[in-house]
GROMACS .gro file of C-alpha atoms in nm:
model
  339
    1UNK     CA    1   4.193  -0.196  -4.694
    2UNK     CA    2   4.140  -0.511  -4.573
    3UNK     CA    3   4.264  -0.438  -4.221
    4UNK     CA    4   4.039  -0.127  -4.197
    5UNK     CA    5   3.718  -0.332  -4.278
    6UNK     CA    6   3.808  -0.564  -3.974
    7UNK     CA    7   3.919  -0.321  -3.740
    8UNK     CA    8   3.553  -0.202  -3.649
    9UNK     CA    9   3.402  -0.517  -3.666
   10UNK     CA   10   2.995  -0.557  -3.639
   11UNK     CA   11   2.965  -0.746  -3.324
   12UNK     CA   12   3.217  -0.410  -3.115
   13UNK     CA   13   2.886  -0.194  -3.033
   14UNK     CA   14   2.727  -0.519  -2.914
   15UNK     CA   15   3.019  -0.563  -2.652
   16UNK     CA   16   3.039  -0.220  -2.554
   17UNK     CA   17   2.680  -0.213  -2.422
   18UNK     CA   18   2.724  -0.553  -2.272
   19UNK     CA   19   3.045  -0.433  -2.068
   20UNK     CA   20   2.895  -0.135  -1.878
   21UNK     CA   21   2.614  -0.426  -1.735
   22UNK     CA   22   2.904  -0.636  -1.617
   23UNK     CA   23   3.155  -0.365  -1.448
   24UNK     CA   24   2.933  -0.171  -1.209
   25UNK     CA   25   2.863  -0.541  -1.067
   26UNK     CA   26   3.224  -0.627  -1.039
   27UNK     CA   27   3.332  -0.303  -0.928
   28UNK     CA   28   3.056  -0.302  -0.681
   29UNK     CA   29   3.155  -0.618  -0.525
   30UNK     CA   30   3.557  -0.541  -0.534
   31UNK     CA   31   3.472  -0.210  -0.330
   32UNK     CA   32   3.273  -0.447  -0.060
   33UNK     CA   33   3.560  -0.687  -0.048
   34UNK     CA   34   3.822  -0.418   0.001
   35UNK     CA   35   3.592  -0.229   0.310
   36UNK     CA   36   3.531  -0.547   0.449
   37UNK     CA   37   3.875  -0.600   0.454
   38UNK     CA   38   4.040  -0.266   0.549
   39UNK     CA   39   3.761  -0.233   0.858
   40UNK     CA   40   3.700  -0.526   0.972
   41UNK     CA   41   4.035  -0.645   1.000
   42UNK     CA   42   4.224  -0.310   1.112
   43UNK     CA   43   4.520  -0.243   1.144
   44UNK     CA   44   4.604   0.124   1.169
   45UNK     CA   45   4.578   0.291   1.460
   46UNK     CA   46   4.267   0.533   1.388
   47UNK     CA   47   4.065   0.176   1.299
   48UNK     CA   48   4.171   0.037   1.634
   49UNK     CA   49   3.978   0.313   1.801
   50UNK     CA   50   3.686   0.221   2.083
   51UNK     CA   51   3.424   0.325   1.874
   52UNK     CA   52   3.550   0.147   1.550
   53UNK     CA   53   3.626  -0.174   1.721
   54UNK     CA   54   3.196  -0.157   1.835
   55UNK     CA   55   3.124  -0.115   1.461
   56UNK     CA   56   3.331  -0.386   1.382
   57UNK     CA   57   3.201  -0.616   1.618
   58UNK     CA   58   2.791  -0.520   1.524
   59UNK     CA   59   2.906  -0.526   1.164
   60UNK     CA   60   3.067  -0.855   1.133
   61UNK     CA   61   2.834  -1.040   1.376
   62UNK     CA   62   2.542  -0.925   1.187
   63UNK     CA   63   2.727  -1.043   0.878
   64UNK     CA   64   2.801  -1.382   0.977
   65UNK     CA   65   2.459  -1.482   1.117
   66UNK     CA   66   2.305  -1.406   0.847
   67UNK     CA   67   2.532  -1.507   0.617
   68UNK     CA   68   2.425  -1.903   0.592
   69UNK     CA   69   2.025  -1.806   0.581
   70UNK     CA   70   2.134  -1.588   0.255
   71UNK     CA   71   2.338  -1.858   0.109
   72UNK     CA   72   2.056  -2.133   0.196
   73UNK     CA   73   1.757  -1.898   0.067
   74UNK     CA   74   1.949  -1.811  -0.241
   75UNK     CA   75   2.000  -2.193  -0.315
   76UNK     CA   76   1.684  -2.288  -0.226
   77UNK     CA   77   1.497  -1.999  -0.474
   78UNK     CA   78   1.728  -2.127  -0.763
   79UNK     CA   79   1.641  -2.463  -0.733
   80UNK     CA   80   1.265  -2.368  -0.743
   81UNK     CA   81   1.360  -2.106  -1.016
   82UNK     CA   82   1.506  -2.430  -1.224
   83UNK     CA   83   1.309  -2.754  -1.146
   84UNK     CA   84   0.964  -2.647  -1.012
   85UNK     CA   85   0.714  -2.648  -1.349
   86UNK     CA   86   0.588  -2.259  -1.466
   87UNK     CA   87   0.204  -2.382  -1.411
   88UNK     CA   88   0.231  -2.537  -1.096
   89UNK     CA   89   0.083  -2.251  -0.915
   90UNK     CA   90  -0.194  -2.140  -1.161
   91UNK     CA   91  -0.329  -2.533  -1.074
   92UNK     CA   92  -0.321  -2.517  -0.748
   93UNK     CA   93  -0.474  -2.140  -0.700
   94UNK     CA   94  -0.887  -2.176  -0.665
   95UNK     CA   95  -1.048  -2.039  -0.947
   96UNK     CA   96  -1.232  -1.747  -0.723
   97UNK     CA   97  -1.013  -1.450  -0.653
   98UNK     CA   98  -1.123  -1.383  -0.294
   99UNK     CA   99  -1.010  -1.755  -0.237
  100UNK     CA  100  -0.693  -1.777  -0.394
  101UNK     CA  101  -0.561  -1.427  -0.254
  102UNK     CA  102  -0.501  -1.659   0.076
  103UNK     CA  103  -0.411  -1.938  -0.054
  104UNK     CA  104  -0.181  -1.719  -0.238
  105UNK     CA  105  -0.013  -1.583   0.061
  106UNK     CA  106   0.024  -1.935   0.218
  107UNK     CA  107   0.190  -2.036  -0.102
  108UNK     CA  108   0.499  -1.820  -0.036
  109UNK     CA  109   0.636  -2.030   0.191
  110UNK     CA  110   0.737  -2.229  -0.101
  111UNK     CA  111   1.006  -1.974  -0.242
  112UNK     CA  112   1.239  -1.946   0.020
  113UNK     CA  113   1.482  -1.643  -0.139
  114UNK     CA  114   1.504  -1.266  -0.119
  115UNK     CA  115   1.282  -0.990  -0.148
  116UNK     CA  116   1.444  -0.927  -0.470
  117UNK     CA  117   1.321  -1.250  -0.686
  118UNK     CA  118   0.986  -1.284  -0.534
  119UNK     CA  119   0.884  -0.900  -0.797
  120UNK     CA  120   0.985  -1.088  -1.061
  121UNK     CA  121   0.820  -1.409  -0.977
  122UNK     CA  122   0.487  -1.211  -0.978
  123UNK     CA  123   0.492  -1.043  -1.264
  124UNK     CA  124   0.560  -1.366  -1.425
  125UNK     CA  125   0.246  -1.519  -1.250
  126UNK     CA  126   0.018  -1.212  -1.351
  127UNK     CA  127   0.130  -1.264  -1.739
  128UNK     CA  128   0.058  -1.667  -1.673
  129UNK     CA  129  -0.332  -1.563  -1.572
  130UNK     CA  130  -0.300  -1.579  -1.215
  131UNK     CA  131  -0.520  -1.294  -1.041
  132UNK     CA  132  -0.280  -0.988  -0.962
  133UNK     CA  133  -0.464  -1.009  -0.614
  134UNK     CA  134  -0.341  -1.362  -0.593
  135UNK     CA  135   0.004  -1.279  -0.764
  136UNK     CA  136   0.012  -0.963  -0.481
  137UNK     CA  137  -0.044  -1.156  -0.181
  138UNK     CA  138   0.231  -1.418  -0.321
  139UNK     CA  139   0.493  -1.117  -0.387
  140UNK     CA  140   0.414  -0.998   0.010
  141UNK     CA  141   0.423  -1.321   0.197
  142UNK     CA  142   0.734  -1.545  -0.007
  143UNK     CA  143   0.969  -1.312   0.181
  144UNK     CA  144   0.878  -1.320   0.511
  145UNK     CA  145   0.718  -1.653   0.585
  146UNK     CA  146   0.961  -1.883   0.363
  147UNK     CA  147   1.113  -2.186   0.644
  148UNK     CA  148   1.437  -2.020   0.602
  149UNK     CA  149   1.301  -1.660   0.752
  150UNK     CA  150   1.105  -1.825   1.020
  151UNK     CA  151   1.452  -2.003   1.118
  152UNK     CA  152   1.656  -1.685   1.095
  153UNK     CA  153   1.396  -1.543   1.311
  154UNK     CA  154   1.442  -1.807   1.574
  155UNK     CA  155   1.807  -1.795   1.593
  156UNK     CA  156   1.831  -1.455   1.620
  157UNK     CA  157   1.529  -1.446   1.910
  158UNK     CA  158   1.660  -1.752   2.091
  159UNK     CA  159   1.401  -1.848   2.358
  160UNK     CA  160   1.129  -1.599   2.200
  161UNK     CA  161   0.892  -1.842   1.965
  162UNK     CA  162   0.627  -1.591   2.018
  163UNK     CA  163   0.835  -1.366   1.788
  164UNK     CA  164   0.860  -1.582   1.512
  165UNK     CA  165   0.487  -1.683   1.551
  166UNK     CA  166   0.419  -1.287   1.572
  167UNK     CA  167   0.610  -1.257   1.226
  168UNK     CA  168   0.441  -1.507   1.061
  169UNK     CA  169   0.059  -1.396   1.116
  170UNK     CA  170   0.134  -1.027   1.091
  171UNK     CA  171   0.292  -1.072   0.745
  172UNK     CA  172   0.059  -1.335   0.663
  173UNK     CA  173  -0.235  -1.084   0.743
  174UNK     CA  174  -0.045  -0.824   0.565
  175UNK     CA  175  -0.025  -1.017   0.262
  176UNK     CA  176  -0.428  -1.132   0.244
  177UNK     CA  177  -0.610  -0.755   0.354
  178UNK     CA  178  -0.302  -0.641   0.065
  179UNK     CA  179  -0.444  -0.897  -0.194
  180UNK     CA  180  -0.807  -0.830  -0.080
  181UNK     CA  181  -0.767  -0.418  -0.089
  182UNK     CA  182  -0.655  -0.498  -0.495
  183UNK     CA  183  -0.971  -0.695  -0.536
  184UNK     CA  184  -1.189  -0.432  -0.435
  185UNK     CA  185  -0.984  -0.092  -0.519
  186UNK     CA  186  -0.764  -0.164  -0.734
  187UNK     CA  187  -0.711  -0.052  -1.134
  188UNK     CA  188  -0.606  -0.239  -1.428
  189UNK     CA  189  -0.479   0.096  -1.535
  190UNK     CA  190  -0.233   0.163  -1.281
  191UNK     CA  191  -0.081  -0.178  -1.343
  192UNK     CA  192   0.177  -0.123  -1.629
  193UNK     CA  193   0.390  -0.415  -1.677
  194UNK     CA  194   0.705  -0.354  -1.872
  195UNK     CA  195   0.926  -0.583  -2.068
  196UNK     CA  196   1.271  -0.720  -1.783
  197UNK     CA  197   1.590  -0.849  -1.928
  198UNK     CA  198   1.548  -1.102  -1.627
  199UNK     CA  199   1.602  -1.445  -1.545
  200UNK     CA  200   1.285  -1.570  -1.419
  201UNK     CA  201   1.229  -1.966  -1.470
  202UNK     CA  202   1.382  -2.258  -1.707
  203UNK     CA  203   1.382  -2.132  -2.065
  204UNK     CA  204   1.346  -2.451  -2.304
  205UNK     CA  205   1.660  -2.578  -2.456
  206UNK     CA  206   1.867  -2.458  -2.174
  207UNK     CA  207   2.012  -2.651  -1.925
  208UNK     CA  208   1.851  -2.645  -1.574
  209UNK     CA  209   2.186  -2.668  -1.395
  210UNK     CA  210   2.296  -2.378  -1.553
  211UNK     CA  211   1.897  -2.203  -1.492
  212UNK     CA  212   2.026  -2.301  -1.111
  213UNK     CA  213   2.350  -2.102  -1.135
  214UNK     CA  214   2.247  -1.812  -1.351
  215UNK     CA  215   1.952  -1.781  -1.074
  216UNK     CA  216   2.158  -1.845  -0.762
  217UNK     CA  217   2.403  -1.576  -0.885
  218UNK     CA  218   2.183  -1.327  -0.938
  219UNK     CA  219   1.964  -1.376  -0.588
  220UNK     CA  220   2.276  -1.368  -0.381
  221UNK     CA  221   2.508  -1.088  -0.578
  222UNK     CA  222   2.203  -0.866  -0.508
  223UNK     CA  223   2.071  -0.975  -0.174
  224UNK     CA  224   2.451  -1.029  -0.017
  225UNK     CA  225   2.548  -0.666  -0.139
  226UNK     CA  226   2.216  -0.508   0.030
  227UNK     CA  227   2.316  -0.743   0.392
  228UNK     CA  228   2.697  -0.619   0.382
  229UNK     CA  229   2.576  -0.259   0.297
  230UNK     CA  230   2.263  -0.297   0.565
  231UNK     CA  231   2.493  -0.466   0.814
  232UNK     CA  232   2.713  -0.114   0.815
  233UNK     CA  233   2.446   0.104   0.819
  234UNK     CA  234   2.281  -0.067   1.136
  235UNK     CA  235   2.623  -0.083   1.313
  236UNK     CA  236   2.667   0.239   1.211
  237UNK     CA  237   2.319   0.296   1.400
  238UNK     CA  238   2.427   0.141   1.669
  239UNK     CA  239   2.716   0.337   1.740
  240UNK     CA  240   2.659   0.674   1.623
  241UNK     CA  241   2.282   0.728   1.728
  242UNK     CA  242   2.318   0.914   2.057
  243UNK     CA  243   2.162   0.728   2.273
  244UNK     CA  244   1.909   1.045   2.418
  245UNK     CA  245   1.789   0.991   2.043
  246UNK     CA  246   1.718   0.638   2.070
  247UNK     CA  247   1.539   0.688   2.411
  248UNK     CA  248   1.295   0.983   2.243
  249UNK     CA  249   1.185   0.694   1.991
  250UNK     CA  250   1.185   0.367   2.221
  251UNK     CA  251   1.022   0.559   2.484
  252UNK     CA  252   0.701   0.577   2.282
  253UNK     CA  253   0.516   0.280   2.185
  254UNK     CA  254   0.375   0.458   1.887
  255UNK     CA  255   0.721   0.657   1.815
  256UNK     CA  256   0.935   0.342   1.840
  257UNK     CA  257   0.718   0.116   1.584
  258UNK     CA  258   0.712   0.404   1.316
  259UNK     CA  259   1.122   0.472   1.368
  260UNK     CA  260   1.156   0.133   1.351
  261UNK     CA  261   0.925   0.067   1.029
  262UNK     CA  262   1.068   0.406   0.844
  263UNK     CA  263   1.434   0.223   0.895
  264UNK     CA  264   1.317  -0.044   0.773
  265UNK     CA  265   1.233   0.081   0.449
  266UNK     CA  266   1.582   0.293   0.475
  267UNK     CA  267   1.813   0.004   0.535
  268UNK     CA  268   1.680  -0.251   0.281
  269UNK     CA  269   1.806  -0.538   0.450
  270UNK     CA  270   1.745  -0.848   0.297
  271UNK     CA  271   1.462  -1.064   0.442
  272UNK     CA  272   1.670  -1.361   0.559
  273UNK     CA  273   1.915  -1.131   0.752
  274UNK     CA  274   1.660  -0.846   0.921
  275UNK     CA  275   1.595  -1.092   1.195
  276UNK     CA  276   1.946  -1.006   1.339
  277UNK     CA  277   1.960  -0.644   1.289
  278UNK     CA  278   1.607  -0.616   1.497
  279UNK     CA  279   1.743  -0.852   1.765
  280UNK     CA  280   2.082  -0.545   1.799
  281UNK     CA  281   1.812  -0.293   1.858
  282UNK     CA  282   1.764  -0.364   2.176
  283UNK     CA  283   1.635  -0.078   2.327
  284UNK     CA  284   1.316  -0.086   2.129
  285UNK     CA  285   1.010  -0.266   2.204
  286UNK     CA  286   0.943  -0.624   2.051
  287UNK     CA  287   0.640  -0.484   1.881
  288UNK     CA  288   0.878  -0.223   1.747
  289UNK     CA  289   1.103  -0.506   1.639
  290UNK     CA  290   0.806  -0.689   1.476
  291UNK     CA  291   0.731  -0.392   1.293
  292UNK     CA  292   1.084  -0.387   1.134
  293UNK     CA  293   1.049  -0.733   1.008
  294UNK     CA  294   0.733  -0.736   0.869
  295UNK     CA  295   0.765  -0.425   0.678
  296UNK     CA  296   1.106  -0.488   0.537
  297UNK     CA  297   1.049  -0.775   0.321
  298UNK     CA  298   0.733  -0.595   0.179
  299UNK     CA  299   0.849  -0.237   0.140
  300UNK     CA  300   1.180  -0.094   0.098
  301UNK     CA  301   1.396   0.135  -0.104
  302UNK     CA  302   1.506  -0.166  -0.356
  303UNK     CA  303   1.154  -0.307  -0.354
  304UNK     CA  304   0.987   0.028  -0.450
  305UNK     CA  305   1.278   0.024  -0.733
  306UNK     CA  306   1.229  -0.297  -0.863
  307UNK     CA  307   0.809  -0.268  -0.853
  308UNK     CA  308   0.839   0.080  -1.044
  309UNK     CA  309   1.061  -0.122  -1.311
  310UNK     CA  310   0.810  -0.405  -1.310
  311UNK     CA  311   0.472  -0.297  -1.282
  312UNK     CA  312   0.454   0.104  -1.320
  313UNK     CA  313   0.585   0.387  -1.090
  314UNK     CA  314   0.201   0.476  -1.035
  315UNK     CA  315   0.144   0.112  -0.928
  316UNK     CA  316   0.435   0.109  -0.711
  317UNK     CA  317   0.366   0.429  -0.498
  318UNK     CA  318   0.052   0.323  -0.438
  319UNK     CA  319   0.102  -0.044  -0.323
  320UNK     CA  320   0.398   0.070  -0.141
  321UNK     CA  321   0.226   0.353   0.067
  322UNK     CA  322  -0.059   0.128   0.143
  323UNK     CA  323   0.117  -0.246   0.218
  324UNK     CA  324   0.359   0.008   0.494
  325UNK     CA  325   0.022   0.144   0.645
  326UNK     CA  326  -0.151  -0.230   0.685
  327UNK     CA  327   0.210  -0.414   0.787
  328UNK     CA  328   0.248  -0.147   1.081
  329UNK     CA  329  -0.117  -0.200   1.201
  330UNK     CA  330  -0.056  -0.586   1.123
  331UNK     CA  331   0.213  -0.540   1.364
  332UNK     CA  332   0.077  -0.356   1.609
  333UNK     CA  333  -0.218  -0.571   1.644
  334UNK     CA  334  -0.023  -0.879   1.651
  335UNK     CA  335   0.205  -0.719   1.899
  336UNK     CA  336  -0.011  -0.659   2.123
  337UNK     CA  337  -0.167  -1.017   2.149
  338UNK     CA  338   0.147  -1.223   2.113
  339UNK     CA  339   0.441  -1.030   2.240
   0.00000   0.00000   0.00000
């Protein structure tokens, strides 16, 4: 009788729902390792075809670029995840909204990390009394003007500092007129925050080196699987897009930059690697290639995901639809003047 009261103990359910969060993870990341493996070292015969070999090549050169910026950003957003205090921004915002929506999006350089941590981030701010303009503008702008970006960008455009200088205002820009727009149309009703299961700062009575690791490993298991996945599917644009296609977009100015924004928001490639996928599309304008970058790290298929789960699916389609619309004219503005 004994042994039947301790073969179901209490704490079994507990582990079964924990498992099923920890295997989809681990089987995600063995199926990357073994297609990494099987195509991009070959050998069998089909894999050493022409075609094959050029997706190798885009797919692993992409890969290892970016790879360092990832690793660096990731680092970088777990330290400031850890060590920098939970009110240091709602001191140095200004106390007027219209003010600190700017100051906001100039703040973002200071969390150099993926697209993926700066949702959370802001939903934190909001519930710490920060202005959701302010906390908007912030969300927009850490992504795509953090140092590490603006130095992806400049490796990837060797020679070209008008691109990164292009990338910086549009997304800048971007992020205040998106901040401003919530000031004057936006609803407190369509702004439904929802309990996350997420790490999102130092808890007290936790150790900050392990807030660092527990951080770092969640920015770069989700942000690496996104640049190995977005990686294949732009070599896989490379070398499968017929290249009558490609001229029917890049022959248009206006075609080109809404291809190149739309696969953008398809590709979801994280914000410290999109630099080098828009430098292998060549055959598109720069503006074109601006447009990819700045809309990227605002709006794409994970982000939409991840804002839904934060802040409201009628929040997110609405913020989405509109930050895509004022990044391409950002773009295309900025294009024209600097590039």
């Amino acid at each position: 009788m004994a042994e039947g009261v301790t073969v179901v103990p209490v704490v079994s359910p507990s582990v079964r729902r924990i498992r099923p969060r920890l295997r989809p993870r681990g089987a995600a990341l063995a199926v990357a390792a073994g297609v990494a493996a099987v195509l991009l070292l070959g050998g069998t015969q089909w894999l050493d075809q022409p075609a094959v070999q050029a997706w190798r090549t885009v797919c692993l050169a992409i890969t290892v670029q970016a790879l360092p910026f990832l690793l660096l950003g990731t680092a970088l957003s777990g330290a400031i995840n850890a060590f920098v205090p939970a009110g240091l921004f709602t001191r140095v915002l200004p106390k007027r909204p219209a003010l600190a929506v700017p100051v906001a999006g100039m703040a973002g350089a200071v969390l150099p990390g993926c697209e993926c941590a700066s949702v959370p981030v802001a939903g934190s701010l909001i519930r710490r009394g920060v202005t959701p303009a302010a906390a908007f503008a912030f969300l927009l702008s850490a992504p795509a003007v953090n140092p590490v970006v603006l130095t992806a960008t400049a490796v990837a455009f060797p020679g070209d500092p008008a691109m990164v200088a292009a990338r910086l205002l549009a997304s800048l820009g971007t992020a205040a007129v998106m901040g401003w727009l919530w000031l004057w149309l936006g609803k407190e009703k369509w702004l439904r925050p929802v309990l996350r299961h997420r790490h999102t700062g130092h808890r007290p009575g936790h150790s900050r080196l392990r807030e660092f690791r527990l951080g770092f490993q969640h920015d770069f298991l989700h942000a690496g699987g996104f640049l190995v996945f977005g990686a294949m599917a732009a070599a896989t644009f490379n070398v499968t897009v017929p290249r009558s296609v490609l001229d029917t977009f890049s022959g248009s100015p206006w075609l080109s930059v809404c291809f190149l924004a739309g696969l953008a928001v398809l590709l979801a490639v994280c914000s410290e690697a999109d630099a080098f996928v828009a430098a292998s599309l060549a055959g598109f304008s720069p503006t074109a290639r601006l447009a990819f970058m700045v809309v990227g790290p605002m709006v794409d298929l994970k982000l939409i995901a991840l804002q839904a789960g934060t802040f409201g699916r009628s929040f997110a389609w609405r913020f989405c639809t509109a930050t895509t619309v004022v990044a391409v004219a950002a773009s295309v503005l900025t294009g024209s003047v600097l590039l």
